GROMACS .gro file of C-alpha atoms in nm:
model
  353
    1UNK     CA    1   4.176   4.389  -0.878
    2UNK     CA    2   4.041   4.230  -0.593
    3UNK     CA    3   3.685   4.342  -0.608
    4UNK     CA    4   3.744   4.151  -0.937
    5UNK     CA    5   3.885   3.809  -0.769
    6UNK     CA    6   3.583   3.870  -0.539
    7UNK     CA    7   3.333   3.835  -0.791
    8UNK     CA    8   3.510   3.590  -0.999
    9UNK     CA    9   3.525   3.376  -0.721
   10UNK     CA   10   3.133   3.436  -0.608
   11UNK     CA   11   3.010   3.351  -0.973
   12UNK     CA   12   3.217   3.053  -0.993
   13UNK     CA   13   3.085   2.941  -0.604
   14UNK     CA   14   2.756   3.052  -0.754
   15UNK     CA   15   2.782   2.805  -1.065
   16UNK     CA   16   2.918   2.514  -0.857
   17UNK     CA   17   2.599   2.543  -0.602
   18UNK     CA   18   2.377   2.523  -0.927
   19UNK     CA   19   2.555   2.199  -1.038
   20UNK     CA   20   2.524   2.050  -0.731
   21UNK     CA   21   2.177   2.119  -0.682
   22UNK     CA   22   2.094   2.008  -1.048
   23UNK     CA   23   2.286   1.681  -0.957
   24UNK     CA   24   2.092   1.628  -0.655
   25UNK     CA   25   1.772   1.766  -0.683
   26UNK     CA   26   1.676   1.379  -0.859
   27UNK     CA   27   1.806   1.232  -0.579
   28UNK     CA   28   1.577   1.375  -0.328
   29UNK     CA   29   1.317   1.065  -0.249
   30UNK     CA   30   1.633   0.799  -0.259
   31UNK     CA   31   1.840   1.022   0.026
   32UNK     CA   32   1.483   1.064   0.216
   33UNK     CA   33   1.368   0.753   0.197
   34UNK     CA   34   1.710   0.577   0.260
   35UNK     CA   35   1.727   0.808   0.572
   36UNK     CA   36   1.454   0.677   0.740
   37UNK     CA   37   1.481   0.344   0.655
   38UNK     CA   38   1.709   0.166   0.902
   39UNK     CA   39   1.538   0.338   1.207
   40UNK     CA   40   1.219   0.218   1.041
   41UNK     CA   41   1.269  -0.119   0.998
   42UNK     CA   42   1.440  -0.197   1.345
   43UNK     CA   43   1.094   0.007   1.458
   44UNK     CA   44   0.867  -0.229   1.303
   45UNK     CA   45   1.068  -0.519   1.357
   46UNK     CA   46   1.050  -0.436   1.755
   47UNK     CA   47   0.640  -0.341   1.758
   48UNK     CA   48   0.612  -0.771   1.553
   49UNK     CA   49   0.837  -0.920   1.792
   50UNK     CA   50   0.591  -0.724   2.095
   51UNK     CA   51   0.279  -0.867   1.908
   52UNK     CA   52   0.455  -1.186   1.907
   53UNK     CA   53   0.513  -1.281   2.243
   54UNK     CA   54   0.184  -1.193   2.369
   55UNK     CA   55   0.061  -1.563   2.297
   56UNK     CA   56   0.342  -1.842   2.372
   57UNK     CA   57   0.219  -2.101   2.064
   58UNK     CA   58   0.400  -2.473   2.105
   59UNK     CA   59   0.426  -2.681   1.798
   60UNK     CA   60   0.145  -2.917   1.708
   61UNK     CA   61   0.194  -3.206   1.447
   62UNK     CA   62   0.000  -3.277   1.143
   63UNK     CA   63  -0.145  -3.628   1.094
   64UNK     CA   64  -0.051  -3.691   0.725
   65UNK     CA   65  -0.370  -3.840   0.542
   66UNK     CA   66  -0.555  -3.809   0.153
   67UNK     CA   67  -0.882  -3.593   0.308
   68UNK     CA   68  -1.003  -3.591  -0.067
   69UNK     CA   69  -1.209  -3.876  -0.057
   70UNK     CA   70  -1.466  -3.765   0.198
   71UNK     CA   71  -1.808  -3.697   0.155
   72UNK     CA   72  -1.681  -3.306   0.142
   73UNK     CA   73  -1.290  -3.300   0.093
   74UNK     CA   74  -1.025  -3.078   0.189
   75UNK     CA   75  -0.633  -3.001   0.173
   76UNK     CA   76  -0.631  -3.055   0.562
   77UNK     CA   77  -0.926  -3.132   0.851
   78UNK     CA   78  -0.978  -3.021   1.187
   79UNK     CA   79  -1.135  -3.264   1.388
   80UNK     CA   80  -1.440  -3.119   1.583
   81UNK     CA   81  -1.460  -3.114   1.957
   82UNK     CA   82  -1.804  -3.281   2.122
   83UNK     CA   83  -2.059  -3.069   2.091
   84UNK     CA   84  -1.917  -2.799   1.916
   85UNK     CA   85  -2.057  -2.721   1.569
   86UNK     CA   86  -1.830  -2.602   1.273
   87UNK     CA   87  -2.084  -2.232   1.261
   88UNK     CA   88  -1.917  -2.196   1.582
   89UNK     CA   89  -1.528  -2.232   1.457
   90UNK     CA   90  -1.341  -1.945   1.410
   91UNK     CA   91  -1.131  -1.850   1.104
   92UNK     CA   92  -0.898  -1.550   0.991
   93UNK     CA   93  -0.648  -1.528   0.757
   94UNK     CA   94  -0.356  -1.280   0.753
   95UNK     CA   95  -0.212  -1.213   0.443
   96UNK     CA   96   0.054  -1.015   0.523
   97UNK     CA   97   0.232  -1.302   0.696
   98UNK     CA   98   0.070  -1.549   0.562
   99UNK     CA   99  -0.063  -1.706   0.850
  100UNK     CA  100  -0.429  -1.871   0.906
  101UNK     CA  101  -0.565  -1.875   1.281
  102UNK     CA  102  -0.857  -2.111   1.381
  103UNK     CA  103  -1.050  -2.049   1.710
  104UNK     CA  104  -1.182  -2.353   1.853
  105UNK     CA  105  -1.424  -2.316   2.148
  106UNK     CA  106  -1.453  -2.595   2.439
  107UNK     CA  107  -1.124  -2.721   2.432
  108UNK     CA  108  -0.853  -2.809   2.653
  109UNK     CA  109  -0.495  -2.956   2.595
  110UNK     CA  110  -0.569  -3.322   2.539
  111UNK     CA  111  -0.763  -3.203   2.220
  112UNK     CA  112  -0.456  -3.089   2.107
  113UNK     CA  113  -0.285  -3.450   2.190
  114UNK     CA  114  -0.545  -3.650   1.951
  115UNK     CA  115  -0.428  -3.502   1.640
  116UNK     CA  116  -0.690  -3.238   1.560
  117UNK     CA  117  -0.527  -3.154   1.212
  118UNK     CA  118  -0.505  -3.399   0.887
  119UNK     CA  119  -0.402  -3.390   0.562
  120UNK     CA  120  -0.185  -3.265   0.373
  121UNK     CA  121   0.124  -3.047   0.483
  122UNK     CA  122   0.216  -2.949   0.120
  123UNK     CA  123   0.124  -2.565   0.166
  124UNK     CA  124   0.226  -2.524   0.534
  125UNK     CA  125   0.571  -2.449   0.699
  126UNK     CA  126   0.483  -2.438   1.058
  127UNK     CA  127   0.183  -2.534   1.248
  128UNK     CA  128   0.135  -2.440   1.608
  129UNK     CA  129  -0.152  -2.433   1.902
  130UNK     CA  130  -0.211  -2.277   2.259
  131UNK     CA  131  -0.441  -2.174   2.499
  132UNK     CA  132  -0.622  -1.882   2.519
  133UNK     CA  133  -0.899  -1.882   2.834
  134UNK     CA  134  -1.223  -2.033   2.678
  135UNK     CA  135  -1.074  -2.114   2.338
  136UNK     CA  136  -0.811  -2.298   2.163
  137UNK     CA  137  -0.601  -2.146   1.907
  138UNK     CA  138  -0.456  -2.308   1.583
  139UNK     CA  139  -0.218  -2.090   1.348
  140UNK     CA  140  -0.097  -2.234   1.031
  141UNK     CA  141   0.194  -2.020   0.882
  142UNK     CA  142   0.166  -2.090   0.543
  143UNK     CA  143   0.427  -2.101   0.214
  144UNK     CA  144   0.214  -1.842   0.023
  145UNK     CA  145  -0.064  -1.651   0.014
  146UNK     CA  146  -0.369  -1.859  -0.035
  147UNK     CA  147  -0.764  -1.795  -0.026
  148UNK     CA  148  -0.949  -2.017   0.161
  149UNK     CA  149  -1.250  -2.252   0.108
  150UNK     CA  150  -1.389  -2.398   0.389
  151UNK     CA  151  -1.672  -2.630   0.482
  152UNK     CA  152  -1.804  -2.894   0.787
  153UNK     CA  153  -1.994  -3.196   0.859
  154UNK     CA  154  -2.123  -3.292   1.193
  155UNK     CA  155  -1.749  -3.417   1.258
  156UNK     CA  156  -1.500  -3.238   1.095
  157UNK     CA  157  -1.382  -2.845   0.950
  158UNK     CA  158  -1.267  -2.898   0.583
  159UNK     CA  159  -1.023  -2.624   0.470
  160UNK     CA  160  -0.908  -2.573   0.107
  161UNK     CA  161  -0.610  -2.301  -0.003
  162UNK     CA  162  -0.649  -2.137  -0.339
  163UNK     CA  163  -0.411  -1.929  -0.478
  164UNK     CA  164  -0.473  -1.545  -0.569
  165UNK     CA  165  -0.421  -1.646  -0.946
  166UNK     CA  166  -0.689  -1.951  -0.940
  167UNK     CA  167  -0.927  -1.690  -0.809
  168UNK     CA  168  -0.868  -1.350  -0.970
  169UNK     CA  169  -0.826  -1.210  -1.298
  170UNK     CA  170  -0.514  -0.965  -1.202
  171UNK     CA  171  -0.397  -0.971  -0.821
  172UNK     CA  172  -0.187  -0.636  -0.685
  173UNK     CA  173  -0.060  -0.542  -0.356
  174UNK     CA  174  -0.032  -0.186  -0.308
  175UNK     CA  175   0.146  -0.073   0.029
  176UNK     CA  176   0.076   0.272   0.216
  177UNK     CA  177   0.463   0.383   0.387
  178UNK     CA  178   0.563   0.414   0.727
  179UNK     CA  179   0.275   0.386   1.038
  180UNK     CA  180   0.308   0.306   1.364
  181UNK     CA  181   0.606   0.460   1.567
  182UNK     CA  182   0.750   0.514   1.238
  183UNK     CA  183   0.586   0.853   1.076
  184UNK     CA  184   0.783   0.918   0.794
  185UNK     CA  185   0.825   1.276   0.745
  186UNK     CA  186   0.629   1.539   0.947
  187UNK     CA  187   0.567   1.903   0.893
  188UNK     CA  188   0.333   2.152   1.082
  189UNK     CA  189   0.232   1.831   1.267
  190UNK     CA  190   0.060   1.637   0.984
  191UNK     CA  191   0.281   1.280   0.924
  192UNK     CA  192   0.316   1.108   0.575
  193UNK     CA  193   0.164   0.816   0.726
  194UNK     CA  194  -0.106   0.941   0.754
  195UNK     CA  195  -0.195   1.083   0.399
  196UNK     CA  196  -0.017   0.754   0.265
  197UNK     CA  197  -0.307   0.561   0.448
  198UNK     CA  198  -0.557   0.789   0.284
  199UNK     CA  199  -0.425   0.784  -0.043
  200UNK     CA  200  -0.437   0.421  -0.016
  201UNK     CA  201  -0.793   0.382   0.184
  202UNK     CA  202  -0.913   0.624  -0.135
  203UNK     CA  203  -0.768   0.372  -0.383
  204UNK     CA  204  -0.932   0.074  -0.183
  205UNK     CA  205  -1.305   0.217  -0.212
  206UNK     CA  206  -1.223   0.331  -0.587
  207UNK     CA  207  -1.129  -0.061  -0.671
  208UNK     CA  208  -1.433  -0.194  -0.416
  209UNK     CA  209  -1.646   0.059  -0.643
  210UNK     CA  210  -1.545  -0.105  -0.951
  211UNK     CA  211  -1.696  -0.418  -0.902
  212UNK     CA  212  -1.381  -0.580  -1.078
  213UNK     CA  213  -1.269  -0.925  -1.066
  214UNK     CA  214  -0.914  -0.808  -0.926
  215UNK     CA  215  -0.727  -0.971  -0.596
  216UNK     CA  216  -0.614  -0.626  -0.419
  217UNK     CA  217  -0.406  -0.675  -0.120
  218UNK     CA  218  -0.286  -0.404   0.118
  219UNK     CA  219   0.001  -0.394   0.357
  220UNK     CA  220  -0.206  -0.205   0.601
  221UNK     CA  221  -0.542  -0.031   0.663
  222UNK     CA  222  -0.482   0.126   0.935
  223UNK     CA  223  -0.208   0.257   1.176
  224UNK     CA  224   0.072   0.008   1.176
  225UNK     CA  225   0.399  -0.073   1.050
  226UNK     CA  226   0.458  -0.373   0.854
  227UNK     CA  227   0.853  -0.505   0.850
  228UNK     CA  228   0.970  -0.438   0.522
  229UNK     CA  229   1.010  -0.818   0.450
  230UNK     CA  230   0.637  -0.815   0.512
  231UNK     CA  231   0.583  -0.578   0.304
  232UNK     CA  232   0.695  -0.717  -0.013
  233UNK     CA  233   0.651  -1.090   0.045
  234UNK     CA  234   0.327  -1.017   0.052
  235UNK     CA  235   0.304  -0.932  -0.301
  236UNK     CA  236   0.608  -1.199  -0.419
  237UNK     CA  237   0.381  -1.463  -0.228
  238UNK     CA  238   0.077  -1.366  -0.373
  239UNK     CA  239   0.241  -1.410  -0.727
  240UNK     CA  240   0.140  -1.011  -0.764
  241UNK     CA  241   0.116  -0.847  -1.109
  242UNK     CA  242   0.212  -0.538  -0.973
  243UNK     CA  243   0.286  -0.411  -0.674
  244UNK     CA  244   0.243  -0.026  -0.595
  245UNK     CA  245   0.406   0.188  -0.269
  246UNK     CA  246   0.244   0.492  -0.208
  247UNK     CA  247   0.514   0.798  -0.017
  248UNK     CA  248   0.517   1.137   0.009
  249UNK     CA  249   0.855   1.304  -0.017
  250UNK     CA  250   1.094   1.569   0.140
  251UNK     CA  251   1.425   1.759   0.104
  252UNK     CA  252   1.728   1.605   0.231
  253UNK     CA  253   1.757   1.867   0.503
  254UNK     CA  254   1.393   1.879   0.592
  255UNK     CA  255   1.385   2.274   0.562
  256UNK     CA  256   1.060   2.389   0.352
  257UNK     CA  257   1.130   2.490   0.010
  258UNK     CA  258   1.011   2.547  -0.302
  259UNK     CA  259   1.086   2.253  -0.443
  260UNK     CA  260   0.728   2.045  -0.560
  261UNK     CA  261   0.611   1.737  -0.786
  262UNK     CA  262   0.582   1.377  -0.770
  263UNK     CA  263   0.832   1.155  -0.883
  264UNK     CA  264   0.819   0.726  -0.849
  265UNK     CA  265   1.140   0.505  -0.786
  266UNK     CA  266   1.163   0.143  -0.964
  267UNK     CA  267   1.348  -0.130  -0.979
  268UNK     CA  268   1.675  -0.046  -1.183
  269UNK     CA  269   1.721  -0.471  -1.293
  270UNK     CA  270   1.369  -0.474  -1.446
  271UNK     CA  271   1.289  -0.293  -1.733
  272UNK     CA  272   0.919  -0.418  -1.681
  273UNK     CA  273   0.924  -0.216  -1.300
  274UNK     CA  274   1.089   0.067  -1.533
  275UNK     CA  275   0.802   0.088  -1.769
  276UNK     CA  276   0.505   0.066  -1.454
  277UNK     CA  277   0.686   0.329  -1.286
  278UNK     CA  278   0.694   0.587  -1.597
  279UNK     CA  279   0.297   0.496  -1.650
  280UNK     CA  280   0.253   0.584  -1.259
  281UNK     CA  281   0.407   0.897  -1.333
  282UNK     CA  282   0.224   1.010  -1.621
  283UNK     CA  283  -0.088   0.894  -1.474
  284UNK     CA  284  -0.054   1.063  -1.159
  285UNK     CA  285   0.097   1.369  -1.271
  286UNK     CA  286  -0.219   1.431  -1.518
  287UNK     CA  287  -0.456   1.367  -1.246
  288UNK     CA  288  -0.322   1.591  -1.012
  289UNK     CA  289  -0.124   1.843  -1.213
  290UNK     CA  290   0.171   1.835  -1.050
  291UNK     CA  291   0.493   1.867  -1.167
  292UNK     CA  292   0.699   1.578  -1.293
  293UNK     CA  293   1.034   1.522  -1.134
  294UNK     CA  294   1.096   1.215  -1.334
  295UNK     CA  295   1.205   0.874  -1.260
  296UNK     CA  296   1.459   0.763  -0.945
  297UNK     CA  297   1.688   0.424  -0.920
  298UNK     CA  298   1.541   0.252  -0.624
  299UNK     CA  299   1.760  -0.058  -0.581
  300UNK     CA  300   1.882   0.087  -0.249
  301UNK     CA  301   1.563   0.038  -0.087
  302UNK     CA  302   1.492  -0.251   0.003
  303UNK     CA  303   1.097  -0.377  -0.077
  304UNK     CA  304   1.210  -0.219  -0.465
  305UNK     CA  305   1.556  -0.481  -0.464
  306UNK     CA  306   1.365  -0.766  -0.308
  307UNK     CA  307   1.022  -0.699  -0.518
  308UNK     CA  308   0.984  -1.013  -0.749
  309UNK     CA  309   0.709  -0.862  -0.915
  310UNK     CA  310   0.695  -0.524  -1.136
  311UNK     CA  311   0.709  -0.277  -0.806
  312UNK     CA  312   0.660   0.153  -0.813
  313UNK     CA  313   0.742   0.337  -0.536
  314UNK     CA  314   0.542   0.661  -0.577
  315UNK     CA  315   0.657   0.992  -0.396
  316UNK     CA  316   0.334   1.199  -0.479
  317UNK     CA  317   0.446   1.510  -0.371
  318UNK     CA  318   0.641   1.709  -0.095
  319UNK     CA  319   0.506   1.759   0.209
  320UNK     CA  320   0.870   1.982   0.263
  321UNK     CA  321   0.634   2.253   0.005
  322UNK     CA  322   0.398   2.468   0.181
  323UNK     CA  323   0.140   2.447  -0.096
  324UNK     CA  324   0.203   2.066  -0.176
  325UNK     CA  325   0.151   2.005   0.181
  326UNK     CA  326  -0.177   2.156   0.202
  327UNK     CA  327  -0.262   2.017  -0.052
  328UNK     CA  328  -0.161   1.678   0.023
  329UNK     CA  329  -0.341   1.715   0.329
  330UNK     CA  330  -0.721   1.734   0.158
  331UNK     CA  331  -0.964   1.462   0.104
  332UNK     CA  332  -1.008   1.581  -0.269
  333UNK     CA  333  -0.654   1.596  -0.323
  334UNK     CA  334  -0.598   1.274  -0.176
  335UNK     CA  335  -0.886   1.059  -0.399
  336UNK     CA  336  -0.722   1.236  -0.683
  337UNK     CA  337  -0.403   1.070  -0.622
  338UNK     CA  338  -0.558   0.770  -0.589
  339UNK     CA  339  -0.742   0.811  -0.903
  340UNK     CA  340  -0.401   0.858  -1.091
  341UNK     CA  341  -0.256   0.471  -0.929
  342UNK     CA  342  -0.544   0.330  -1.013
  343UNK     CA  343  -0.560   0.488  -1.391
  344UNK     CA  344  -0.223   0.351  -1.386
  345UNK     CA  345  -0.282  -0.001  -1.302
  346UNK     CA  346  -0.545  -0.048  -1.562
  347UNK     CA  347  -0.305   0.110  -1.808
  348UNK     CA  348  -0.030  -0.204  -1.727
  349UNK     CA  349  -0.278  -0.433  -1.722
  350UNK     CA  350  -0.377  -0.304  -2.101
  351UNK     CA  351  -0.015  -0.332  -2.185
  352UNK     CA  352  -0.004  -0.680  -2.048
  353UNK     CA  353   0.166  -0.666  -1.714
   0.00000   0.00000   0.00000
C-alpha cells in the first residue's frame, strides 16, 4: 500500500514538473533578459557618466539670426577664426545621443566670447564649448537625429540638419545587446556580446552590399554599452520604421541543457511590433533552421515599452545549448542570422511598415 502512495505521489510530482516546465519554458528570454537588466543599465549608465566628465564643457549662447539669405545659407553659422580655413574645421556627429561636435583649430576663449554660433536654435537643446590644448570644441546636443549638410566661405562654416526621412527611403536602427562591462550571458568563455556584435557587423556589410537607399543606424559597432535610453531614442529620434535588437538567450538557471531555438519578444501594445516580430521569426528560423520557440511579451523590458517605433527583440538561439553555442559561435552561422533580419526587414517594408 505504500509502495503504491509512493508511486502515486512520484507520477503526480512527475506531472506537476512537466506543467511547470511547459509554463515556463516560453518565458525563458523575458526571465534572462530581465535578469540582467538592472545590473546592466546602472553598468552603462556609470561607463557614460566616466566618458562624460573627461571634458568639463560650459554653456555657450547662440546669436539668434535668419542665415538663409547668404550667399550659401544655413540653419546655424560658425564664424571662422583668422586664418583658419573651413577644410580645416572639424565635424562628427553622434547619433546615438544626438550630439554634433565641431573642432575648431587656433582658438582661445575670447573666440568663444564673440558669438561664434548664429542662427537658428529651432533643432538644438543645449549648446556648449571648451578647451581642449590646440583646439576648441563646440557640441550641439540636438532634439533629433539629423544628417548634416555643411559648407564655407572664406568667413563662415554653414551647417544644415536633415532629417533621416528627407534623406532615405526607409530608415532602421538595429541594436547589438550588452558590450562593455556588461557581457550578457557567457559560457565556455565566449560572451553574447560578442556574437550580438557579429551578427550585427554581418547585417551592416549585407545592407552596405546592397547598395540600397536605406538610413541604417546602429547602437554600436564595436565594444561598448549604450544606456538603454540610448538605445531606443535613437531609433524614436530618428523617426525609425523599424527597429531590430539582436540577443542570444539562456536558461533561467544558466545550467546547459537541451533546450535550443530562437524566439523574438515585441511590444505587447502594438499589434504592428506583433506582426515584425512573427516575420523575424519565420525569417530567421528558415535561414538558420532552428527551431521556433514562438513569440514572448516584452513590455517588461524596457527599449521594447519605450520603443515608439515597430521594435523586435530577437533571441537567436541559446548559447545555454552545447550545439547552439557552437554554432552561434561561427562566422557562417553568424552571416546566416543576419541574412534572416535582413530577409525580414525587406519583408515589412513589402507589407508597408
Amino acid at each position: 500500500m505504500m509502495e503504491e502512495k509512493s508511486l502515486r505521489f512520484a507520477a503526480f510530482f512527475l506531472m506537476f514538473l512537466t506543467v511547470m516546465v511547459c509554463v515556463t519554458l516560453p518565458t525563458f528570454p523575458t526571465l534572462h533578459t530581465m535578469a540582467v537588466e538592472d545590473r546592466e543599465e546602472r553598468l552603462a549608465q556609470e561607463e557614460w557618466e566616466a566618458n562624460q566628465s573627461q571634458i568639463q564643457m560650459q554653456d555657450l549662447q547662440i546669436k539668434e539670426e535668419d542665415v538663409s539669405s547668404n550667399e550659401i545659407g544655413g540653419e546655424i553659422s560658425l564664424k571662422l577664426p583668422d586664418g583658419v580655413d573651413g577644410s580645416e574645421i572639424g565635424i562628427s556627429n553622434d547619433y546615438l545621443t544626438q550630439t554634433i561636435r565641431i573642432e575648431i583649430p587656433g582658438v582661445d576663449r575670447y573666440y568663444f566670447d564673440s558669438d561664434p554660433i548664429a542662427g537658428s536654435s529651432n533643432h538644438i537643446d543645449t549648446l556648449s564649448y571648451a578647451m581642449t590644448g590646440e583646439y576648441g570644441v563646440i557640441e550641439i546636443a540636438m532634439d533629433q537625429v539629423y544628417e548634416l549638410d555643411t559648407a564655407y566661405s572664406d568667413q563662415k562654416y554653414f551647417l544644415n540638419f536633415l532629417t533621416p526621412r528627407e534623406i532615405y527611403d526607409r530608415v532602421i536602427v538595429i541594436d547589438a545587446g550588452h558590450g562593455g562591462r556588461a557581457p550578457g550571458a557567457t559560457k565556455k568563455g565566449i560572451k553574447e556580446k560578442d556574437i550580438d556584435l557579429a551578427i550585427l557587423l554581418q547585417l551592416k556589410d549585407i545592407f552596405e552590399e546592397s547598395g540600397e537607399n536605406i538610413g541604417v543606424y546602429f547602437t554600436r559597432t564595436d565594444d561598448s554599452n549604450p544606456t538603454f535610453d540610448q538605445r531606443v531614442q535613437l531609433a524614436n529620434k530618428s523617426n525609425a520604421n523599424l527597429f531590430v535588437s539582436v540577443h542570444n538567450n539562456s536558461t533561467r538557471s544558466g545550467r546547459m541543457s537541451s533546450v535550443s531555438g530562437t524566439q523574438v519578444m515585441y511590444d505587447e501594445t502594438s499589434e504592428f511590433s506583433r506582426r515584425f516580430a512573427e516575420i523575424c521569426l519565420e525569417e530567421v528560423t528558415g535561414t538558420l533552421g532552428s527551431r521556433n520557440k514562438g513569440l514572448v511579451e516584452g513590455d517588461s523590458i524596457y527599449i521594447i515599452r519605450t520603443s515608439e517605433v515597430p521594435v523586435a527583440l530577437i533571441e537567436v538561439g541559446f548559447m545555454t545549448n552545447e550545439e547552439e553555442l557552437s554554432l552561434l559561435n561561427t562566422e557562417e552561422y553568424q552571416r546566416q542570422a543576419a541574412m534572416g533580419i535582413y530577409q525580414a526587414i525587406h519583408r515589412a517594408f513589402e507589407e508597408g511598415f
